[in-house]
Tab-separated table of C-alpha atoms in Angstrom:
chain	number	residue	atom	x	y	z
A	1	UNK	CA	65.940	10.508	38.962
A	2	UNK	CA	67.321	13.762	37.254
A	3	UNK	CA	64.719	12.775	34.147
A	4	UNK	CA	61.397	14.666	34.476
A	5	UNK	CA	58.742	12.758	35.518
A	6	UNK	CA	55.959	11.141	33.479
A	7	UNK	CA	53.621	13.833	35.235
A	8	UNK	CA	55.738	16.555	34.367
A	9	UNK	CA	56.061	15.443	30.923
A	10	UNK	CA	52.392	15.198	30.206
A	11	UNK	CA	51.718	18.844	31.696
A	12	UNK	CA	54.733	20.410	29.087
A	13	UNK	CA	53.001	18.236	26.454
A	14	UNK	CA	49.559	19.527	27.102
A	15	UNK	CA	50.856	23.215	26.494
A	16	UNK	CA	51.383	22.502	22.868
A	17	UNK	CA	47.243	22.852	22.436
A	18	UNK	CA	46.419	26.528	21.692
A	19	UNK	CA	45.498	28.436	24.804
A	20	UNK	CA	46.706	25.996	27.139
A	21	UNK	CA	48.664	27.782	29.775
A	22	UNK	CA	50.990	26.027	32.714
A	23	UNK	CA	48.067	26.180	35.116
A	24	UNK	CA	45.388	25.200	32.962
A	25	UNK	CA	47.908	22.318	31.491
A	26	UNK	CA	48.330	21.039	35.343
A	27	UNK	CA	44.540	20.464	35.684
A	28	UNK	CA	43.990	18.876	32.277
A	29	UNK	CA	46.842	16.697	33.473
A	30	UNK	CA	45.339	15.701	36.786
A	31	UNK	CA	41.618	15.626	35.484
A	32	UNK	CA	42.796	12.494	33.083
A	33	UNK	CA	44.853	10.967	35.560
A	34	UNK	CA	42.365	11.071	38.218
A	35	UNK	CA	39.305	11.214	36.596
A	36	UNK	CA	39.256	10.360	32.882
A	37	UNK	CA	42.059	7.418	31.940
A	38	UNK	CA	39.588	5.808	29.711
A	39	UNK	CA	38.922	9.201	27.685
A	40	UNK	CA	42.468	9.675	27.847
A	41	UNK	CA	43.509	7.097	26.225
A	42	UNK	CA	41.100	7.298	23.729
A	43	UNK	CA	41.890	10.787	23.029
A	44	UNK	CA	45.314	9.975	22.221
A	45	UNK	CA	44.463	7.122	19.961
A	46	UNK	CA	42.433	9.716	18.142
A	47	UNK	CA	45.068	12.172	17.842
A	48	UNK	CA	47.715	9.891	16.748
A	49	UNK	CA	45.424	8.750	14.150
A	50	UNK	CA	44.572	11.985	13.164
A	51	UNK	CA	47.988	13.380	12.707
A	52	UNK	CA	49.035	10.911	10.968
A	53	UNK	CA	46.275	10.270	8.127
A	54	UNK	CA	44.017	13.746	7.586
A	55	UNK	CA	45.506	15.261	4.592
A	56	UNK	CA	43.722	17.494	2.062
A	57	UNK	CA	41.070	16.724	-0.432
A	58	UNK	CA	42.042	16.836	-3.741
A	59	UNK	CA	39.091	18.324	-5.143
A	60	UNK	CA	38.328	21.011	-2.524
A	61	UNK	CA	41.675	21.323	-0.231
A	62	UNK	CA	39.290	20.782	2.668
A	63	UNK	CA	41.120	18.708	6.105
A	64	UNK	CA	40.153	15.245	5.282
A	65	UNK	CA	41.245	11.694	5.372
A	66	UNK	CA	40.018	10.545	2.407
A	67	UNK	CA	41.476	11.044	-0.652
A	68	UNK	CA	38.081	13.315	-1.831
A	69	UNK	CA	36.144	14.659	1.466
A	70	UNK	CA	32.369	13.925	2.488
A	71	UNK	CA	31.257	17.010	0.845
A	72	UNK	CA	33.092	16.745	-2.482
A	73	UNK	CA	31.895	12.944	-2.534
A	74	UNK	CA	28.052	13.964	-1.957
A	75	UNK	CA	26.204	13.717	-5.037
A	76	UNK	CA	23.781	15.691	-3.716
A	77	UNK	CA	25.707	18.502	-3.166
A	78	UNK	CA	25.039	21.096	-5.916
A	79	UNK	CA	27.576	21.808	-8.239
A	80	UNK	CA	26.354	25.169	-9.796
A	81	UNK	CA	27.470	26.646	-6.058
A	82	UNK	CA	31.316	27.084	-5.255
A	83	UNK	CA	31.976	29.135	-1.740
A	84	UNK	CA	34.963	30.042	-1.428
A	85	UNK	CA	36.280	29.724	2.349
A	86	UNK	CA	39.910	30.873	4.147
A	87	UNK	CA	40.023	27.804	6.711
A	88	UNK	CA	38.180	24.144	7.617
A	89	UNK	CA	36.906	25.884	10.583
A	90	UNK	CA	34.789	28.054	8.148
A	91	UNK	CA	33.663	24.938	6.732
A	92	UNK	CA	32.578	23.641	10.005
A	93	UNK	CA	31.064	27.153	10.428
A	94	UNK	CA	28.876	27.388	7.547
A	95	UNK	CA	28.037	23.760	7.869
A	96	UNK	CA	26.983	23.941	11.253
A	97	UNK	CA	24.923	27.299	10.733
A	98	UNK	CA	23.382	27.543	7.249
A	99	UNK	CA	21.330	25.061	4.632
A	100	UNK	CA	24.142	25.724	2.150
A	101	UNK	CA	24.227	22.303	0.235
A	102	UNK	CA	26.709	23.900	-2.449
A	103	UNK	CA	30.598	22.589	-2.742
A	104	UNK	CA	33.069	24.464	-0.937
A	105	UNK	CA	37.083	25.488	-2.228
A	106	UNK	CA	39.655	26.014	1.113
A	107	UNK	CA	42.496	28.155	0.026
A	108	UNK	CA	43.886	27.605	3.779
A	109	UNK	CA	45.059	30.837	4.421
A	110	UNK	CA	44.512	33.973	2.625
A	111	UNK	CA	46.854	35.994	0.285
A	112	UNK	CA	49.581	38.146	2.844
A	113	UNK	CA	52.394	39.171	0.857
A	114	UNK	CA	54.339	40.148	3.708
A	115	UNK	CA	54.202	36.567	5.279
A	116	UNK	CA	55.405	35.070	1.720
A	117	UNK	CA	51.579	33.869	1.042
A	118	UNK	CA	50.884	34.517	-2.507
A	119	UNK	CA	47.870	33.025	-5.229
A	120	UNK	CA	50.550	29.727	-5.240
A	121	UNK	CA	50.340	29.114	-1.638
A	122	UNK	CA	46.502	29.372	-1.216
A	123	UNK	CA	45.777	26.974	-4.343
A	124	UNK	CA	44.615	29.478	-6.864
A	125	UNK	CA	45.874	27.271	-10.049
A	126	UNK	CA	43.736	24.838	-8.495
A	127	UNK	CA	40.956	27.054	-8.624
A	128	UNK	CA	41.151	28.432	-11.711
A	129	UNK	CA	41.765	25.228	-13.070
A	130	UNK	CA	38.240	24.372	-11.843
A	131	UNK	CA	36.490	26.799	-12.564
A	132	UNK	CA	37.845	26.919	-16.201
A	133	UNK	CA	36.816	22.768	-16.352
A	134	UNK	CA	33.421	22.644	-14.288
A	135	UNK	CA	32.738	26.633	-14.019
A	136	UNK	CA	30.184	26.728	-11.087
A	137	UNK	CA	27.252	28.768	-11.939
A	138	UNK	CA	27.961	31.055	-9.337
A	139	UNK	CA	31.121	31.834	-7.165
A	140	UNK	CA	30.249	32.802	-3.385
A	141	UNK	CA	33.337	34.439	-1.647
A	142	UNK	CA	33.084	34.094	2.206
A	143	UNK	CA	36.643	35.468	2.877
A	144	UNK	CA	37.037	37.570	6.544
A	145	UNK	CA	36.078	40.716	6.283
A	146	UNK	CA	39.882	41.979	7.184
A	147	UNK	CA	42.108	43.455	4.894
A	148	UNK	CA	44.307	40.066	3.888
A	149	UNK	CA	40.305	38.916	3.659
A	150	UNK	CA	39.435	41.589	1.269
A	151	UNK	CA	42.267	41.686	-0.748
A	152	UNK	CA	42.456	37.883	-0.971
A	153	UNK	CA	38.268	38.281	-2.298
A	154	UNK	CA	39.090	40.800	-4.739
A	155	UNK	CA	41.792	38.661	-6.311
A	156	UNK	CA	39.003	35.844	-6.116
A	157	UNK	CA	36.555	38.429	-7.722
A	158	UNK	CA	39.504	39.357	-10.715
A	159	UNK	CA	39.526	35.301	-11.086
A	160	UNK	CA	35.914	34.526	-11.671
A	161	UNK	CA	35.343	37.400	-13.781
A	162	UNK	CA	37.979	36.447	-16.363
A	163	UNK	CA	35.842	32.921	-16.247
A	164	UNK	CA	32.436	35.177	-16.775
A	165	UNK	CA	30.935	33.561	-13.658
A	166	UNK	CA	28.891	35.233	-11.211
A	167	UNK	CA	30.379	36.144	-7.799
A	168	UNK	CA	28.814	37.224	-4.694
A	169	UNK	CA	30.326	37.777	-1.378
A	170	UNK	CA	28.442	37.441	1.953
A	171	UNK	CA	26.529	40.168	3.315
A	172	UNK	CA	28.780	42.360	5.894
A	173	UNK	CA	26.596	44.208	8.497
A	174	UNK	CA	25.440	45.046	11.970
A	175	UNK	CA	24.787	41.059	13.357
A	176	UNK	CA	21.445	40.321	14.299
A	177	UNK	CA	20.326	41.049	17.801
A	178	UNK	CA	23.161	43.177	17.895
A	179	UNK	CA	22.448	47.141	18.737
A	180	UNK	CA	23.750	49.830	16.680
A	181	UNK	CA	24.647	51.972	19.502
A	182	UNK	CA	27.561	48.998	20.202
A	183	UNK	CA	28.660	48.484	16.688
A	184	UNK	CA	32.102	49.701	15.618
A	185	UNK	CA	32.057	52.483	13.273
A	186	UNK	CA	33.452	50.870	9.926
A	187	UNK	CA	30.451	47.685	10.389
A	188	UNK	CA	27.969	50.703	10.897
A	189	UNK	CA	29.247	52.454	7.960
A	190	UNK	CA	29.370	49.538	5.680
A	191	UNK	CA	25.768	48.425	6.855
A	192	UNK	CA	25.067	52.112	5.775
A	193	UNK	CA	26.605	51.840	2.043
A	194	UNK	CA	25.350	48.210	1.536
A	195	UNK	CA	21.947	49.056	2.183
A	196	UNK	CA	19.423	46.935	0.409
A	197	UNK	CA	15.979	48.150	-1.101
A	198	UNK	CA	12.771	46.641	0.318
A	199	UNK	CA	10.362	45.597	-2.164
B	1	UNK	CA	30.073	8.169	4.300
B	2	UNK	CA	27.393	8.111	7.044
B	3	UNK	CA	30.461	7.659	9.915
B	4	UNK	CA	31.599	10.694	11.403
B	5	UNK	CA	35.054	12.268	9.852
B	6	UNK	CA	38.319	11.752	11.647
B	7	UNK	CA	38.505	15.388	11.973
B	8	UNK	CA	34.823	15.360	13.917
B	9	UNK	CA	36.284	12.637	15.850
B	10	UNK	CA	39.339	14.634	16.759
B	11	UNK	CA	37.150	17.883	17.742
B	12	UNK	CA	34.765	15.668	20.020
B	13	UNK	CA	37.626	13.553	21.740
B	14	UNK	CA	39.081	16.980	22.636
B	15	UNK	CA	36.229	17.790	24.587
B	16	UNK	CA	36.918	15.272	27.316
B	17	UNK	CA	39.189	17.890	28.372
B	18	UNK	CA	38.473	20.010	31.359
B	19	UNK	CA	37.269	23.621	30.107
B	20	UNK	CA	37.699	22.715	26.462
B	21	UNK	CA	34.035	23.396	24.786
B	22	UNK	CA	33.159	23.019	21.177
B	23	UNK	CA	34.877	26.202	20.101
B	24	UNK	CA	38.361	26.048	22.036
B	25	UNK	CA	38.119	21.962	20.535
B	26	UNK	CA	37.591	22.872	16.659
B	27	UNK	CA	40.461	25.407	17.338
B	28	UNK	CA	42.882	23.003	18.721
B	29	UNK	CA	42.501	20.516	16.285
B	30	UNK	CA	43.065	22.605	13.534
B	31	UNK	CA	46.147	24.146	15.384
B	32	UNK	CA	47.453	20.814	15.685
B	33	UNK	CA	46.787	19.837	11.898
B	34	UNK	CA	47.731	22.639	9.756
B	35	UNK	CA	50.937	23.786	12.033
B	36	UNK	CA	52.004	21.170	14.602
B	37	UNK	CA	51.675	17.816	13.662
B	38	UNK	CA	54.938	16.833	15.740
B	39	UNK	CA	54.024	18.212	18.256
B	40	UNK	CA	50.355	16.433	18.198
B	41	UNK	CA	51.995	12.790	17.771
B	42	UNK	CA	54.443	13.593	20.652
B	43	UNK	CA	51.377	14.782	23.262
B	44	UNK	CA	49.378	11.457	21.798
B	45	UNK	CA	52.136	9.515	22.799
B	46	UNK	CA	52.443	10.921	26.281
B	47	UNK	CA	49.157	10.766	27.247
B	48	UNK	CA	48.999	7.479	26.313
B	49	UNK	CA	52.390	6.657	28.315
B	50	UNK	CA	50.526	8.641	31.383
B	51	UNK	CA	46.962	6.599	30.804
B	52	UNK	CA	48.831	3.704	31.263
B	53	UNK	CA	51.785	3.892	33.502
B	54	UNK	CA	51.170	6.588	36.036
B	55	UNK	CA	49.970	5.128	39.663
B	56	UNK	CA	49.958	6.332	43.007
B	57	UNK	CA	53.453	6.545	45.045
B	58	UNK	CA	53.386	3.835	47.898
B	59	UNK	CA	54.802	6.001	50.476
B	60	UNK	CA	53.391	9.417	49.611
B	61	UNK	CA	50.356	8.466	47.282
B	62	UNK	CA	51.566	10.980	45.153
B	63	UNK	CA	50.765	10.261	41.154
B	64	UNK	CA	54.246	8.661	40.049
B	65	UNK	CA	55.207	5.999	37.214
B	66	UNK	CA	57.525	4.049	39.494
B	67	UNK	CA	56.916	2.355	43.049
B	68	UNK	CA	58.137	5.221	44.494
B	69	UNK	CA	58.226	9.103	43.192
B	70	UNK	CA	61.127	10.790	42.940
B	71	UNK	CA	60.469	13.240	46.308
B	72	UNK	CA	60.327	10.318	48.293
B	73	UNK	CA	62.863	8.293	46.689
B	74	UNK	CA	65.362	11.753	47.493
B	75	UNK	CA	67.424	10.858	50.167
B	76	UNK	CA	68.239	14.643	50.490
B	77	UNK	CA	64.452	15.688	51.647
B	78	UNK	CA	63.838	15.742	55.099
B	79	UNK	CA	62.322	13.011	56.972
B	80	UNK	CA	61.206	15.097	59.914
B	81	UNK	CA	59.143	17.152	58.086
B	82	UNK	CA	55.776	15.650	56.336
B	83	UNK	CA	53.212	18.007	54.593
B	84	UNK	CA	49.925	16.739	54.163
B	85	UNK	CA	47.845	17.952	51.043
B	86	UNK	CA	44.723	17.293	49.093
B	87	UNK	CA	46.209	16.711	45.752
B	88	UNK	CA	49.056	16.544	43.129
B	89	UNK	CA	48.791	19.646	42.307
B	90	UNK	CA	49.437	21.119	45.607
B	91	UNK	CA	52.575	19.500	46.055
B	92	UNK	CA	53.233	21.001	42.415
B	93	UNK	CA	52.338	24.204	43.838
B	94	UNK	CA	54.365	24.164	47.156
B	95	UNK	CA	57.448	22.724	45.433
B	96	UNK	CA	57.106	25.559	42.481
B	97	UNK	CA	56.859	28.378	45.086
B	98	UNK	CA	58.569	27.535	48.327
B	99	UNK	CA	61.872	26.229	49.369
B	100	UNK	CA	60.351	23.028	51.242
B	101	UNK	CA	62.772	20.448	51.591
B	102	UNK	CA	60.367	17.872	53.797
B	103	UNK	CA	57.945	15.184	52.553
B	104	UNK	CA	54.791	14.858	51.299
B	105	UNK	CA	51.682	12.765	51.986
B	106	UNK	CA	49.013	13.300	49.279
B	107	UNK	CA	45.157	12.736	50.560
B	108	UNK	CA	43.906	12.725	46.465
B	109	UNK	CA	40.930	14.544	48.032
B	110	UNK	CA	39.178	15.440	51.471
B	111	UNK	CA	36.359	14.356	53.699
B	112	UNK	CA	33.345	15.427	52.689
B	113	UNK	CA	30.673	12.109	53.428
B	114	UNK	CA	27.796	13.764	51.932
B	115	UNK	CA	30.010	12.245	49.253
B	116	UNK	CA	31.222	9.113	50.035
B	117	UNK	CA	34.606	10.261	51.027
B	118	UNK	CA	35.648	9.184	54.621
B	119	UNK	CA	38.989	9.067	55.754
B	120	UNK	CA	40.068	5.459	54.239
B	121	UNK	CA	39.419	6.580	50.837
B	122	UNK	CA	42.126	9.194	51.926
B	123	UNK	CA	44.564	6.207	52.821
B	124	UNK	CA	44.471	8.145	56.474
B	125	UNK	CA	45.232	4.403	58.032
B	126	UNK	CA	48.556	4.473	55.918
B	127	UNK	CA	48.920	7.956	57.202
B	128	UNK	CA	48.367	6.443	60.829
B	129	UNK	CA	50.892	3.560	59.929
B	130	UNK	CA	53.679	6.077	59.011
B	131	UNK	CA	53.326	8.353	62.296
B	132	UNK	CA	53.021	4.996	64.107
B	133	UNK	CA	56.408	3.714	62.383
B	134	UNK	CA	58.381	6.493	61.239
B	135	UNK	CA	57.255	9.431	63.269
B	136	UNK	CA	57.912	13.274	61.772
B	137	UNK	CA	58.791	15.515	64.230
B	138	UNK	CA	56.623	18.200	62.424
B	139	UNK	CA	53.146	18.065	60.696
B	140	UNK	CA	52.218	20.112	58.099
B	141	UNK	CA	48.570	20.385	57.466
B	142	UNK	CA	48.246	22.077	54.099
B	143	UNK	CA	44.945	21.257	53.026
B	144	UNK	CA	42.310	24.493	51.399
B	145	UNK	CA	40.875	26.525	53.675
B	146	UNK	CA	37.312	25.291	52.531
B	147	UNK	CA	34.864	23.618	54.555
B	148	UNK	CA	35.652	20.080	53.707
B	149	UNK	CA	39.549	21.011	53.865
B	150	UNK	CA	39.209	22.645	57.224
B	151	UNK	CA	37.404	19.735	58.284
B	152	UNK	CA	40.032	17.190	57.000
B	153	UNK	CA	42.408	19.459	59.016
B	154	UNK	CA	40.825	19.291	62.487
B	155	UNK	CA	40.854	15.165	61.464
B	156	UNK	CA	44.745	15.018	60.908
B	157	UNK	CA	45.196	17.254	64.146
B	158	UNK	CA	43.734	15.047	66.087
B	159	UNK	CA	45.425	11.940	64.606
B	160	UNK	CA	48.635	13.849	64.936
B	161	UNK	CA	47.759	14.673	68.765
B	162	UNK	CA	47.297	11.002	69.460
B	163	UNK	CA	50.976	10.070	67.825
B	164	UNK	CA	52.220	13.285	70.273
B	165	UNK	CA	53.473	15.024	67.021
B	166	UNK	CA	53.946	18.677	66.741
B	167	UNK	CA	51.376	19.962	63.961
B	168	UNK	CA	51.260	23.235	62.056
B	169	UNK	CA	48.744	24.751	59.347
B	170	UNK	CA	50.188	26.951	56.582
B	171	UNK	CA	48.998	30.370	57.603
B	172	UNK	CA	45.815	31.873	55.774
B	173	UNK	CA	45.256	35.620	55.754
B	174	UNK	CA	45.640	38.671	53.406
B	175	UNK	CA	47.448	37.575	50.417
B	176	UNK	CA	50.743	39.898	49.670
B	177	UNK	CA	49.866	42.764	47.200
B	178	UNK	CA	46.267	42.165	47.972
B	179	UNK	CA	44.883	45.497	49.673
B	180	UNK	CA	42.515	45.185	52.683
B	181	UNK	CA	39.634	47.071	51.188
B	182	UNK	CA	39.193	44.472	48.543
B	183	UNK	CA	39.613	41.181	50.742
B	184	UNK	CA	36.649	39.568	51.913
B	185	UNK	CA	35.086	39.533	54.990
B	186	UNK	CA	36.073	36.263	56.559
B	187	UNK	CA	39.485	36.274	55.560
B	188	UNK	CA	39.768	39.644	56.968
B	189	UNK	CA	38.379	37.902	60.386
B	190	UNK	CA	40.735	35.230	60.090
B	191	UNK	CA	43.677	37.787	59.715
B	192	UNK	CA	42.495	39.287	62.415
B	193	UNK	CA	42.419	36.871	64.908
B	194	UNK	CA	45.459	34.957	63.957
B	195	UNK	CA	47.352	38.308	64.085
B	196	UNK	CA	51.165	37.652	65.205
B	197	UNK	CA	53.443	39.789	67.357
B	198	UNK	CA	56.111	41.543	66.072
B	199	UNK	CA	59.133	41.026	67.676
């Protein structure tokens, strides 16, 4: 009787999701129990199964549960075209977004010196290991434009051109349908120095 | 190849959660994977345990894993007092912010028959059985000021009336800190007209 209930239990469980807050954990809770068992269940099948198999790819670092991922294991992928990406969600992102049918490298994470994340960390041997064995034609960087982003594509930049290969990064700008009256000054002033020539 | 990834999998089962869209989902999951794992395991394990084992109290009707939850199985809460409320996570509420030592009776919802929901899918005949056997000597209506709540009130009233039990309804008015220019119109009204004397 002094044990916390089942109920309970689930709700301070729940809270371990990003975002989740006590109140928002308490109608999660409810909605499965009164609503959603079935989903419930399934969604903790799914987790455990999750947790405990999705490892890395070895080719690509990417979140996967095979021992290369999807991407990596499409021959039709092209292999002249390596984009560099911080996190699987960028993956996801670019997947989801853009008719990029290149290969992909995940350093998962980006260099910060100050949080102990160095070249090791973020899988640069790897990298340069690759690029040295099958050099991609061209190296895209599609770090986050923040400063750990910046410093980590610079580094990437240093990298390639000790290889000779081409790099590009992604275009930084004012985002479409956005207004320039609302951008912040530093995306309005690097739209301004990265302008392009129209032919 | 062609089935969808276990990460995929993880992202849409996350959805069946209330508020969680395809954003909030992608960001869980990869919270989970890259920096709580243990955690992850632990919640698929309780929400499994919940899925399977949580039912309704037999007194109270009041989500519980055992026959009877632990409010009603405390011999220190008072059996003259019963509070009647639409859900779980009022008497969550009530028992987080007041010092209410009574019982509970938990509708699990409120009578509204535009939706199919009269007063036995409320359990209001085992309501009728426990102010038949074990009269209260105080009601406490605590269902939402809303429509359907206001009408499931006037319904326990007069099942309470015809059992000659006292009944009360939590009061509803200004809410403290909240400033009278900003609180709207009807519950000013209500405020109004329920006003109390000072002694």
């Amino acid at each position: 009787m002094t044990t916390e209930s089942l109920l309970n239990q689930l709700i301070t469980s729940l809270r371990c999701l990003p975002g989740v807050g006590p109140k928002s954990a308490q109608r999660m809770a409810l909605h499965l129990l009164e609503r959603n068992r079935e989903g419930g269940l399934q969604l903790a099948e799914v987790i455990a199964e999750a947790m405990q198999n999705i490892g890395r790819c070895s080719q690509c670092r990417d979140l996967t549960e095979r021992e290369v991922c999807a991407v990596c294991a499409n021959p039709g992928r092209d292999q002249s075209l390596l984009c560099v990406v911080e996190s699987p969600v960028d993956v996801l992102a670019i997947e989801q977004a853009t008719a990029y049918k290149g290969r992909y490298f995940v350093l998962l994470g980006r260099l910060s010196p100050l949080d102990g994340i160095g070249p090791a960390e973020l899988g640069m041997d790897q990298l340069a290991l690759r690029l040295e064995q099958q050099p991609p034609e061209e190296l895209i960087i599609a770090t986050n434009p923040t400063v750990e982003g910046e410093a980590t594509s610079y580094y990437l930049q240093r990298m390639a051109g000790a290889h000779r290969i081409r790099v590009t990064r992604i275009a930084h700008g004012v985002p479409l349908g956005g207004e320039l009256e609302y951008t912040d000054k530093s995306t309005l002033a690097h739209a301004f120095g990265s302008r392009l020539l129209i032919d």
